Amino acid sequence: MSIKTQMCGFLGAIAASVLILSPATDAQAEALTFTDIAGREVTLPELPDKIILGEGRMMYGIAPLIDGNPFEKIVGWKNDLVQYDPDAFRKYQAVFPEDAARMIDFGNPYAGEFSIEAVLEAETDLVLLDVGNLFKAEETGLIEKLGNAGVQVAFIDFRRNATENAVPSMLILGRIFGEEKKAAEFIDFYIAQMRKVTNIVDTIPAEDRPLVVVENAAGWQTDFCCWSFGPYNYGRFVELAGGKNYASTLANAYSVELNLEGIIEADPDVVFGTGANWKEAKPEVTSTLLGYEGDPEVNSDRLAALAARPGFADLRAVKEGRFHSVYHQFYNSPYHFVAIQVLAKWLHPEDFEDLDPEATFKELHDRFLPYDLSGQFWISLKN
């Protein structure tokens, strides 16, 4: 399937979502009805005032829609943003200290720590969940329990089928927060940035697309190689950026286990891993500490150490300086177009010589986010 065909399907999904989420008639103006990413019809009597996030990192999608305080309607979350992207949390904390401090940690929605009583005590109108956990939500009875308690549930997705579901998810969030105009503005920006890559990649013959190995959370487990992505998430980002994702040749699955012998035999043209500031949650990690507080000198040393691991040091991609690291949290964010632009420059430097992902990321912050860009979000090996 060509990139053009894929993008047609992508734009078709957008059109369908726009139809699904078209404004209600005057007679229905007080109610809000939409179809979520799981295909469930959700009806709320009015715009929700108190929302719980099944993942704190859903703030990546909410913040671009709100000109004022993105925490205003959020009563709590699972605290994964605090644990796994503390740099980003501190950005929010600096601008909205009181709101960041009042966030209730409801814990894992799919475990016993997620108390229905606590949800009701917070007078919650809506719980937002990730569609990748739909089965868990059904299996644990979470949807039914919340429904019986009068609390609606809606699913969005920025992780599993990220490039397919980002636009519909942003449209849903725009409706939920009463920010349809801002959602449309962000979506226009998103599509424009994606097209800067896909319009060119569509002209690149299959034989000119490099073989790429993606190491999911490189350095998270210090004695294991490796987890990767099939044709989803970063695996899909590779394809849209004009590469062939090695793990996709092994399994049609979200998560794919690789072994070092297989990587060596495949002899990939490009290898990259994902990294973030996980050191605060897991001090022993050897990953790059990419993010808003990323230090280029520290990350350069850490990337060199990852490249020097037994087996990796002998890879052609490492010897040729085509070994990289990119911010892990792009994988669960509508900002993944930045990662796709970065990958495009790594995979096809001549075709994307004029593309500037740093400028794209800065414009995203200047136009849509409540804090400035800082730190480091990608890095390449220095030979």
mmCIF file of C-alpha atoms in Angstrom:
data_model
loop_
_atom_site.group_PDB
_atom_site.id
_atom_site.type_symbol
_atom_site.label_atom_id
_atom_site.label_comp_id
_atom_site.label_asym_id
_atom_site.label_seq_id
_atom_site.Cartn_x
_atom_site.Cartn_y
_atom_site.Cartn_z
ATOM 1 C CA MET A 1 0.000 0.000 0.000
ATOM 2 C CA SER A 2 1.435 3.383 -1.002
ATOM 3 C CA ILE A 3 1.797 6.312 1.360
ATOM 4 C CA LYS A 4 -0.744 8.170 -0.814
ATOM 5 C CA THR A 5 -3.288 5.378 -0.305
ATOM 6 C CA GLN A 6 -2.535 5.305 3.411
ATOM 7 C CA MET A 7 -2.982 9.053 3.722
ATOM 8 C CA CYS A 8 -6.284 8.862 1.821
ATOM 9 C CA GLY A 9 -7.486 6.401 4.444
ATOM 10 C CA PHE A 10 -6.152 8.660 7.168
ATOM 11 C CA LEU A 11 -8.036 11.673 5.748
ATOM 12 C CA GLY A 12 -11.126 9.521 5.303
ATOM 13 C CA ALA A 13 -11.030 8.746 9.011
ATOM 14 C CA ILE A 14 -10.832 12.474 9.682
ATOM 15 C CA ALA A 15 -13.862 13.162 7.493
ATOM 16 C CA ALA A 16 -15.819 10.394 9.184
ATOM 17 C CA SER A 17 -14.930 11.763 12.588
ATOM 18 C CA VAL A 18 -15.995 15.256 11.589
ATOM 19 C CA LEU A 19 -19.380 13.860 10.571
ATOM 20 C CA ILE A 20 -19.728 11.881 13.777
ATOM 21 C CA LEU A 21 -18.839 14.897 15.862
ATOM 22 C CA SER A 22 -20.885 17.487 13.984
ATOM 23 C CA PRO A 23 -22.591 20.067 16.205
ATOM 24 C CA ALA A 24 -25.898 19.144 17.807
ATOM 25 C CA THR A 25 -29.125 20.827 16.825
ATOM 26 C CA ASP A 26 -30.498 23.618 19.007
ATOM 27 C CA ALA A 27 -32.979 21.192 20.562
ATOM 28 C CA GLN A 28 -30.079 18.975 21.633
ATOM 29 C CA ALA A 29 -27.636 21.754 22.457
ATOM 30 C CA GLU A 30 -27.419 20.913 26.151
ATOM 31 C CA ALA A 31 -26.468 17.287 25.536
ATOM 32 C CA LEU A 32 -23.179 16.042 24.121
ATOM 33 C CA THR A 33 -23.159 12.824 22.096
ATOM 34 C CA PHE A 34 -20.170 11.432 20.246
ATOM 35 C CA THR A 35 -18.654 8.129 19.156
ATOM 36 C CA ASP A 36 -15.371 7.405 20.919
ATOM 37 C CA ILE A 37 -12.309 5.636 19.503
ATOM 38 C CA ALA A 38 -13.602 2.274 20.730
ATOM 39 C CA GLY A 39 -16.734 2.805 18.609
ATOM 40 C CA ARG A 40 -18.937 3.360 21.654
ATOM 41 C CA GLU A 41 -21.625 6.020 21.635
ATOM 42 C CA VAL A 42 -21.138 8.305 24.620
ATOM 43 C CA THR A 43 -23.825 10.716 25.787
ATOM 44 C CA LEU A 44 -23.325 13.384 28.429
ATOM 45 C CA PRO A 45 -26.168 15.638 29.613
ATOM 46 C CA GLU A 46 -23.841 18.641 29.264
ATOM 47 C CA LEU A 47 -20.160 19.470 28.925
ATOM 48 C CA PRO A 48 -18.305 17.691 31.726
ATOM 49 C CA ASP A 49 -16.869 19.849 34.511
ATOM 50 C CA LYS A 50 -14.952 17.145 36.351
ATOM 51 C CA ILE A 51 -12.819 14.693 34.403
ATOM 52 C CA ILE A 52 -10.430 11.921 35.459
ATOM 53 C CA LEU A 53 -7.581 10.937 33.140
ATOM 54 C CA GLY A 54 -6.815 7.233 32.962
ATOM 55 C CA GLU A 55 -3.277 8.366 32.091
ATOM 56 C CA GLY A 56 -1.670 11.630 33.128
ATOM 57 C CA ARG A 57 0.075 11.793 29.776
ATOM 58 C CA MET A 58 -3.295 12.567 28.193
ATOM 59 C CA MET A 59 -2.336 16.123 29.125
ATOM 60 C CA TYR A 60 -0.225 16.093 25.941
ATOM 61 C CA GLY A 61 -3.485 16.118 23.976
ATOM 62 C CA ILE A 62 -5.490 18.366 26.280
ATOM 63 C CA ALA A 63 -3.001 21.214 26.769
ATOM 64 C CA PRO A 64 -2.941 22.357 23.090
ATOM 65 C CA LEU A 65 -6.719 22.908 23.202
ATOM 66 C CA ILE A 66 -6.869 25.207 26.207
ATOM 67 C CA ASP A 67 -5.750 28.837 26.036
ATOM 68 C CA GLY A 68 -6.104 29.202 29.806
ATOM 69 C CA ASN A 69 -5.609 26.544 32.453
ATOM 70 C CA PRO A 70 -5.596 22.972 31.020
ATOM 71 C CA PHE A 71 -6.096 21.559 34.542
ATOM 72 C CA GLU A 72 -9.322 23.480 35.169
ATOM 73 C CA LYS A 73 -11.662 20.532 34.538
ATOM 74 C CA ILE A 74 -9.249 17.770 35.593
ATOM 75 C CA VAL A 75 -9.802 16.412 39.101
ATOM 76 C CA GLY A 76 -7.141 13.697 38.960
ATOM 77 C CA TRP A 77 -5.263 11.082 36.998
ATOM 78 C CA LYS A 78 -2.994 8.092 37.053
ATOM 79 C CA ASN A 79 0.341 9.714 37.905
ATOM 80 C CA ASP A 80 2.383 8.311 35.010
ATOM 81 C CA LEU A 81 3.217 11.848 33.828
ATOM 82 C CA VAL A 82 4.872 12.510 37.194
ATOM 83 C CA GLN A 83 6.692 9.167 37.197
ATOM 84 C CA TYR A 84 7.804 8.760 33.599
ATOM 85 C CA ASP A 85 8.008 12.296 32.240
ATOM 86 C CA PRO A 86 8.890 14.379 35.308
ATOM 87 C CA ASP A 87 10.481 17.062 33.109
ATOM 88 C CA ALA A 88 7.117 17.743 31.458
ATOM 89 C CA PHE A 89 5.282 17.617 34.772
ATOM 90 C CA ARG A 90 7.636 20.245 36.187
ATOM 91 C CA LYS A 91 6.875 22.459 33.167
ATOM 92 C CA TYR A 92 3.176 22.328 34.029
ATOM 93 C CA GLN A 93 3.952 22.671 37.725
ATOM 94 C CA ALA A 94 5.889 25.891 37.135
ATOM 95 C CA VAL A 95 2.960 27.522 35.334
ATOM 96 C CA PHE A 96 0.074 26.005 37.321
ATOM 97 C CA PRO A 97 1.562 25.125 40.745
ATOM 98 C CA GLU A 98 -1.716 24.972 42.687
ATOM 99 C CA ASP A 99 -3.497 22.848 40.100
ATOM 100 C CA ALA A 100 -0.571 20.441 39.715
ATOM 101 C CA ALA A 101 -0.517 20.029 43.495
ATOM 102 C CA ARG A 102 -4.259 19.280 43.792
ATOM 103 C CA MET A 103 -4.280 16.425 41.261
ATOM 104 C CA ILE A 104 -5.646 13.276 42.903
ATOM 105 C CA ASP A 105 -3.712 10.123 42.040
ATOM 106 C CA PHE A 106 -6.455 7.590 41.320
ATOM 107 C CA GLY A 107 -3.901 4.910 40.424
ATOM 108 C CA ASN A 108 -4.234 2.235 37.764
ATOM 109 C CA PRO A 109 -7.823 2.228 36.419
ATOM 110 C CA TYR A 110 -7.624 -1.506 35.751
ATOM 111 C CA ALA A 111 -6.453 -2.526 39.231
ATOM 112 C CA GLY A 112 -8.073 -2.595 42.637
ATOM 113 C CA GLU A 113 -6.434 0.704 43.597
ATOM 114 C CA PHE A 114 -8.881 2.588 41.335
ATOM 115 C CA SER A 115 -11.732 3.229 43.753
ATOM 116 C CA ILE A 116 -15.226 3.820 42.381
ATOM 117 C CA GLU A 117 -16.050 5.420 45.716
ATOM 118 C CA ALA A 118 -13.193 7.913 45.249
ATOM 119 C CA VAL A 119 -14.415 8.667 41.730
ATOM 120 C CA LEU A 120 -17.901 9.418 43.050
ATOM 121 C CA GLU A 121 -16.520 11.434 45.944
ATOM 122 C CA ALA A 122 -14.778 13.659 43.390
ATOM 123 C CA GLU A 123 -18.191 14.164 41.689
ATOM 124 C CA THR A 124 -16.691 12.936 38.420
ATOM 125 C CA ASP A 125 -18.625 13.382 35.172
ATOM 126 C CA LEU A 126 -16.293 11.534 32.800
ATOM 127 C CA VAL A 127 -13.337 9.134 32.883
ATOM 128 C CA LEU A 128 -11.035 9.211 29.847
ATOM 129 C CA LEU A 129 -9.270 5.935 29.037
ATOM 130 C CA ASP A 130 -6.792 4.716 26.429
ATOM 131 C CA VAL A 131 -8.285 2.427 23.783
ATOM 132 C CA GLY A 132 -5.278 0.123 24.024
ATOM 133 C CA ASN A 133 -6.679 -0.892 27.424
ATOM 134 C CA LEU A 134 -10.239 -1.478 26.203
ATOM 135 C CA PHE A 135 -10.016 -5.224 26.877
ATOM 136 C CA LYS A 136 -8.742 -4.632 30.433
ATOM 137 C CA ALA A 137 -11.511 -2.106 31.067
ATOM 138 C CA GLU A 138 -14.111 -4.659 29.919
ATOM 139 C CA GLU A 139 -12.481 -7.647 31.639
ATOM 140 C CA THR A 140 -12.260 -5.902 35.028
ATOM 141 C CA GLY A 141 -15.816 -4.599 34.735
ATOM 142 C CA LEU A 142 -14.590 -1.012 35.043
ATOM 143 C CA ILE A 143 -16.895 0.373 32.333
ATOM 144 C CA GLU A 144 -19.918 -1.362 33.808
ATOM 145 C CA LYS A 145 -19.106 -0.294 37.373
ATOM 146 C CA LEU A 146 -18.633 3.338 36.395
ATOM 147 C CA GLY A 147 -21.790 3.272 34.257
ATOM 148 C CA ASN A 148 -23.827 1.858 37.117
ATOM 149 C CA ALA A 149 -22.485 4.690 39.265
ATOM 150 C CA GLY A 150 -23.584 7.263 36.677
ATOM 151 C CA VAL A 151 -20.090 8.091 35.442
ATOM 152 C CA GLN A 152 -19.481 8.020 31.692
ATOM 153 C CA VAL A 153 -16.347 6.535 30.093
ATOM 154 C CA ALA A 154 -14.770 7.580 26.775
ATOM 155 C CA PHE A 155 -11.780 6.111 24.938
ATOM 156 C CA ILE A 156 -9.162 8.060 23.008
ATOM 157 C CA ASP A 157 -5.880 6.897 21.440
ATOM 158 C CA PHE A 158 -2.519 8.513 20.899
ATOM 159 C CA ARG A 159 -0.509 5.311 21.322
ATOM 160 C CA ARG A 160 -1.635 2.160 19.558
ATOM 161 C CA ASN A 161 -2.847 3.419 16.158
ATOM 162 C CA ALA A 162 -1.447 6.871 16.806
ATOM 163 C CA THR A 163 -1.395 8.294 13.283
ATOM 164 C CA GLU A 164 -4.882 6.951 12.524
ATOM 165 C CA ASN A 165 -6.499 8.023 15.770
ATOM 166 C CA ALA A 166 -4.773 11.287 16.714
ATOM 167 C CA VAL A 167 -7.113 13.493 14.705
ATOM 168 C CA PRO A 168 -10.361 11.779 15.816
ATOM 169 C CA SER A 169 -9.081 11.848 19.409
ATOM 170 C CA MET A 170 -8.342 15.572 19.214
ATOM 171 C CA LEU A 171 -11.827 16.151 17.772
ATOM 172 C CA ILE A 172 -13.321 14.232 20.700
ATOM 173 C CA LEU A 173 -11.282 16.223 23.213
ATOM 174 C CA GLY A 174 -12.320 19.436 21.467
ATOM 175 C CA ARG A 175 -15.979 18.527 21.973
ATOM 176 C CA ILE A 176 -15.502 17.396 25.577
ATOM 177 C CA PHE A 177 -13.709 20.595 26.574
ATOM 178 C CA GLY A 178 -15.858 22.883 24.422
ATOM 179 C CA GLU A 179 -12.814 23.830 22.325
ATOM 180 C CA GLU A 180 -13.808 22.740 18.809
ATOM 181 C CA LYS A 181 -12.211 25.779 17.170
ATOM 182 C CA LYS A 182 -8.881 25.225 18.902
ATOM 183 C CA ALA A 183 -9.015 21.528 18.041
ATOM 184 C CA ALA A 184 -9.509 22.405 14.358
ATOM 185 C CA GLU A 185 -6.555 24.795 14.516
ATOM 186 C CA PHE A 186 -4.315 22.118 16.012
ATOM 187 C CA ILE A 187 -5.483 19.529 13.470
ATOM 188 C CA ASP A 188 -4.670 21.883 10.578
ATOM 189 C CA PHE A 189 -1.173 22.267 12.008
ATOM 190 C CA TYR A 190 -0.856 18.505 12.532
ATOM 191 C CA ILE A 191 -1.852 17.660 8.956
ATOM 192 C CA ALA A 192 0.456 20.314 7.483
ATOM 193 C CA GLN A 193 3.416 18.949 9.438
ATOM 194 C CA MET A 194 2.648 15.335 8.511
ATOM 195 C CA ARG A 195 2.347 16.266 4.833
ATOM 196 C CA LYS A 196 5.843 17.802 4.865
ATOM 197 C CA VAL A 197 7.066 14.226 5.204
ATOM 198 C CA THR A 198 4.468 12.003 3.556
ATOM 199 C CA ASN A 199 4.227 14.000 0.320
ATOM 200 C CA ILE A 200 7.943 13.407 -0.275
ATOM 201 C CA VAL A 201 8.098 9.854 1.055
ATOM 202 C CA ASP A 202 5.394 8.822 -1.411
ATOM 203 C CA THR A 203 7.884 9.467 -4.229
ATOM 204 C CA ILE A 204 10.644 7.288 -2.721
ATOM 205 C CA PRO A 205 10.805 3.792 -4.290
ATOM 206 C CA ALA A 206 10.553 0.783 -1.982
ATOM 207 C CA GLU A 207 14.100 -0.304 -2.800
ATOM 208 C CA ASP A 208 15.435 3.026 -1.541
ATOM 209 C CA ARG A 209 13.835 2.737 1.881
ATOM 210 C CA PRO A 210 16.359 1.746 4.564
ATOM 211 C CA LEU A 211 15.875 -1.129 6.992
ATOM 212 C CA VAL A 212 15.395 0.259 10.503
ATOM 213 C CA VAL A 213 15.597 -1.351 13.925
ATOM 214 C CA VAL A 214 13.705 0.452 16.685
ATOM 215 C CA GLU A 215 14.649 -0.324 20.278
ATOM 216 C CA ASN A 216 11.724 0.518 22.542
ATOM 217 C CA ALA A 217 13.029 2.179 25.733
ATOM 218 C CA ALA A 218 16.672 1.395 25.082
ATOM 219 C CA GLY A 219 18.481 1.021 28.404
ATOM 220 C CA TRP A 220 15.327 0.535 30.488
ATOM 221 C CA GLN A 221 16.353 -3.083 31.032
ATOM 222 C CA THR A 222 20.116 -3.184 31.297
ATOM 223 C CA ASP A 223 20.562 -6.912 30.583
ATOM 224 C CA PHE A 224 18.004 -7.492 27.835
ATOM 225 C CA CYS A 225 17.732 -6.969 24.094
ATOM 226 C CA CYS A 226 15.222 -5.880 22.922
ATOM 227 C CA TRP A 227 11.601 -4.806 22.717
ATOM 228 C CA SER A 228 10.433 -3.151 19.533
ATOM 229 C CA PHE A 229 7.227 -2.128 17.747
ATOM 230 C CA GLY A 230 5.502 -3.958 14.919
ATOM 231 C CA PRO A 231 3.531 -1.858 12.378
ATOM 232 C CA TYR A 232 2.179 0.352 15.163
ATOM 233 C CA ASN A 233 3.391 3.410 16.999
ATOM 234 C CA TYR A 234 7.108 3.992 16.342
ATOM 235 C CA GLY A 235 7.048 1.138 13.829
ATOM 236 C CA ARG A 236 4.395 3.033 11.909
ATOM 237 C CA PHE A 237 6.355 6.265 12.309
ATOM 238 C CA VAL A 238 9.292 4.563 10.589
ATOM 239 C CA GLU A 239 7.108 3.554 7.646
ATOM 240 C CA LEU A 240 5.642 7.039 7.245
ATOM 241 C CA ALA A 241 9.156 8.492 7.399
ATOM 242 C CA GLY A 242 10.259 6.317 4.477
ATOM 243 C CA GLY A 243 11.816 3.302 6.179
ATOM 244 C CA LYS A 244 11.209 -0.426 6.484
ATOM 245 C CA ASN A 245 10.579 -1.420 10.077
ATOM 246 C CA TYR A 246 12.475 -4.611 10.899
ATOM 247 C CA ALA A 247 10.099 -5.748 13.654
ATOM 248 C CA SER A 248 7.141 -5.525 11.256
ATOM 249 C CA THR A 249 8.757 -8.320 9.222
ATOM 250 C CA LEU A 250 8.635 -10.557 12.292
ATOM 251 C CA ALA A 251 5.130 -10.033 13.658
ATOM 252 C CA ASN A 252 1.961 -8.029 13.118
ATOM 253 C CA ALA A 253 1.872 -6.979 16.758
ATOM 254 C CA TYR A 254 2.137 -3.820 18.792
ATOM 255 C CA SER A 255 5.078 -5.131 20.829
ATOM 256 C CA VAL A 256 7.694 -7.436 19.292
ATOM 257 C CA GLU A 257 10.607 -9.091 21.075
ATOM 258 C CA LEU A 258 13.884 -8.964 19.157
ATOM 259 C CA ASN A 259 17.090 -10.893 19.771
ATOM 260 C CA LEU A 260 20.545 -9.538 19.147
ATOM 261 C CA GLU A 261 21.510 -12.376 16.800
ATOM 262 C CA GLY A 262 18.566 -11.539 14.562
ATOM 263 C CA ILE A 263 19.485 -7.853 14.507
ATOM 264 C CA ILE A 264 23.083 -8.660 13.570
ATOM 265 C CA GLU A 265 21.934 -10.961 10.780
ATOM 266 C CA ALA A 266 19.460 -8.382 9.465
ATOM 267 C CA ASP A 267 22.265 -5.784 9.292
ATOM 268 C CA PRO A 268 19.973 -2.730 9.523
ATOM 269 C CA ASP A 269 20.829 0.538 7.818
ATOM 270 C CA VAL A 270 19.632 2.614 10.781
ATOM 271 C CA VAL A 271 19.168 1.832 14.475
ATOM 272 C CA PHE A 272 17.487 4.088 16.994
ATOM 273 C CA GLY A 273 16.116 3.730 20.481
ATOM 274 C CA THR A 274 13.709 5.744 22.554
ATOM 275 C CA GLY A 275 14.692 7.493 25.762
ATOM 276 C CA ALA A 276 13.269 9.760 28.456
ATOM 277 C CA ASN A 277 14.025 10.881 31.990
ATOM 278 C CA TRP A 278 13.257 7.569 33.673
ATOM 279 C CA LYS A 279 16.150 7.893 36.103
ATOM 280 C CA GLU A 280 13.976 9.388 38.836
ATOM 281 C CA ALA A 281 11.579 6.418 38.720
ATOM 282 C CA LYS A 282 14.236 3.792 37.996
ATOM 283 C CA PRO A 283 17.770 4.996 38.895
ATOM 284 C CA GLU A 284 19.555 2.050 37.263
ATOM 285 C CA VAL A 285 18.405 2.838 33.697
ATOM 286 C CA THR A 286 21.132 3.473 31.126
ATOM 287 C CA SER A 287 18.794 5.182 28.642
ATOM 288 C CA THR A 288 19.273 8.631 27.213
ATOM 289 C CA LEU A 289 17.507 11.160 29.451
ATOM 290 C CA LEU A 290 15.686 13.051 26.718
ATOM 291 C CA GLY A 291 13.078 15.670 27.545
ATOM 292 C CA TYR A 292 12.660 19.238 28.748
ATOM 293 C CA GLU A 293 15.665 18.969 31.074
ATOM 294 C CA GLY A 294 17.808 16.893 28.711
ATOM 295 C CA ASP A 295 21.535 17.681 28.832
ATOM 296 C CA PRO A 296 23.316 17.168 25.460
ATOM 297 C CA GLU A 297 26.624 16.260 27.096
ATOM 298 C CA VAL A 298 25.039 13.693 29.410
ATOM 299 C CA ASN A 299 22.960 12.220 26.603
ATOM 300 C CA SER A 300 25.942 12.045 24.257
ATOM 301 C CA ASP A 301 27.795 9.903 26.806
ATOM 302 C CA ARG A 302 24.746 7.723 27.410
ATOM 303 C CA LEU A 303 24.137 7.183 23.683
ATOM 304 C CA ALA A 304 27.788 6.236 23.190
ATOM 305 C CA ALA A 305 27.458 3.682 26.004
ATOM 306 C CA LEU A 306 24.350 2.183 24.382
ATOM 307 C CA ALA A 307 26.208 1.948 21.069
ATOM 308 C CA ALA A 308 29.141 0.227 22.783
ATOM 309 C CA ARG A 309 27.052 -2.657 24.146
ATOM 310 C CA PRO A 310 28.237 -6.124 23.051
ATOM 311 C CA GLY A 311 26.874 -6.856 19.594
ATOM 312 C CA PHE A 312 25.764 -3.295 18.928
ATOM 313 C CA ALA A 313 29.307 -1.975 18.604
ATOM 314 C CA ASP A 314 29.858 -4.180 15.546
ATOM 315 C CA LEU A 315 26.700 -3.156 13.706
ATOM 316 C CA ARG A 316 27.244 -1.350 10.406
ATOM 317 C CA ALA A 317 24.699 1.288 11.440
ATOM 318 C CA VAL A 318 26.755 2.099 14.536
ATOM 319 C CA LYS A 319 30.058 2.192 12.656
ATOM 320 C CA GLU A 320 28.536 4.533 10.060
ATOM 321 C CA GLY A 321 27.055 6.867 12.683
ATOM 322 C CA ARG A 322 23.448 5.951 11.932
ATOM 323 C CA PHE A 323 22.643 5.193 15.558
ATOM 324 C CA HIS A 324 20.250 7.573 17.264
ATOM 325 C CA SER A 325 17.879 8.186 20.168
ATOM 326 C CA VAL A 326 14.558 10.040 20.206
ATOM 327 C CA TYR A 327 12.162 11.137 22.955
ATOM 328 C CA HIS A 328 10.105 8.142 24.023
ATOM 329 C CA GLN A 329 7.009 10.168 24.969
ATOM 330 C CA PHE A 330 6.325 11.143 21.362
ATOM 331 C CA TYR A 331 4.900 7.605 21.191
ATOM 332 C CA ASN A 332 1.891 8.564 23.343
ATOM 333 C CA SER A 333 1.261 12.080 22.116
ATOM 334 C CA PRO A 334 -0.369 13.965 19.229
ATOM 335 C CA TYR A 335 3.053 15.601 18.790
ATOM 336 C CA HIS A 336 4.383 12.475 17.041
ATOM 337 C CA PHE A 337 4.637 14.432 13.780
ATOM 338 C CA VAL A 338 7.818 15.925 15.283
ATOM 339 C CA ALA A 339 9.305 12.444 15.700
ATOM 340 C CA ILE A 340 8.297 11.524 12.141
ATOM 341 C CA GLN A 341 10.095 14.618 10.834
ATOM 342 C CA VAL A 342 13.203 13.685 12.848
ATOM 343 C CA LEU A 343 13.121 10.122 11.503
ATOM 344 C CA ALA A 344 12.675 11.368 7.931
ATOM 345 C CA LYS A 345 15.868 13.421 8.225
ATOM 346 C CA TRP A 346 17.737 10.427 9.653
ATOM 347 C CA LEU A 347 16.491 8.033 6.970
ATOM 348 C CA HIS A 348 16.633 10.353 3.940
ATOM 349 C CA PRO A 349 18.909 13.291 4.794
ATOM 350 C CA GLU A 350 19.200 14.514 1.201
ATOM 351 C CA ASP A 351 15.450 14.473 0.533
ATOM 352 C CA PHE A 352 14.718 16.316 3.788
ATOM 353 C CA GLU A 353 17.658 18.684 3.911
ATOM 354 C CA ASP A 354 15.354 21.706 4.324
ATOM 355 C CA LEU A 355 13.053 20.140 6.912
ATOM 356 C CA ASP A 356 13.533 21.624 10.388
ATOM 357 C CA PRO A 357 11.932 19.509 13.168
ATOM 358 C CA GLU A 358 13.347 21.843 15.827
ATOM 359 C CA ALA A 359 11.474 24.774 14.268
ATOM 360 C CA THR A 360 8.323 22.627 14.061
ATOM 361 C CA PHE A 361 8.582 21.723 17.742
ATOM 362 C CA LYS A 362 9.177 25.347 18.715
ATOM 363 C CA GLU A 363 6.150 26.491 16.703
ATOM 364 C CA LEU A 364 4.053 23.847 18.463
ATOM 365 C CA HIS A 365 5.074 25.310 21.819
ATOM 366 C CA ASP A 366 4.665 28.933 20.750
ATOM 367 C CA ARG A 367 1.176 28.395 19.337
ATOM 368 C CA PHE A 368 -0.348 25.658 21.474
ATOM 369 C CA LEU A 369 1.449 25.003 24.764
ATOM 370 C CA PRO A 370 1.541 27.002 28.009
ATOM 371 C CA TYR A 371 5.331 26.789 28.436
ATOM 372 C CA ASP A 372 8.458 27.280 26.326
ATOM 373 C CA LEU A 373 10.559 24.637 24.621
ATOM 374 C CA SER A 374 13.759 23.635 26.401
ATOM 375 C CA GLY A 375 16.055 20.622 26.773
ATOM 376 C CA GLN A 376 16.849 17.946 24.203
ATOM 377 C CA PHE A 377 14.504 15.522 22.433
ATOM 378 C CA TRP A 378 16.713 13.645 19.955
ATOM 379 C CA ILE A 379 20.389 12.897 19.482
ATOM 380 C CA SER A 380 22.696 11.113 17.028
ATOM 381 C CA LEU A 381 25.895 9.198 17.738
ATOM 382 C CA LYS A 382 29.120 11.113 17.296
ATOM 383 C CA ASN A 383 31.853 8.950 15.734
#
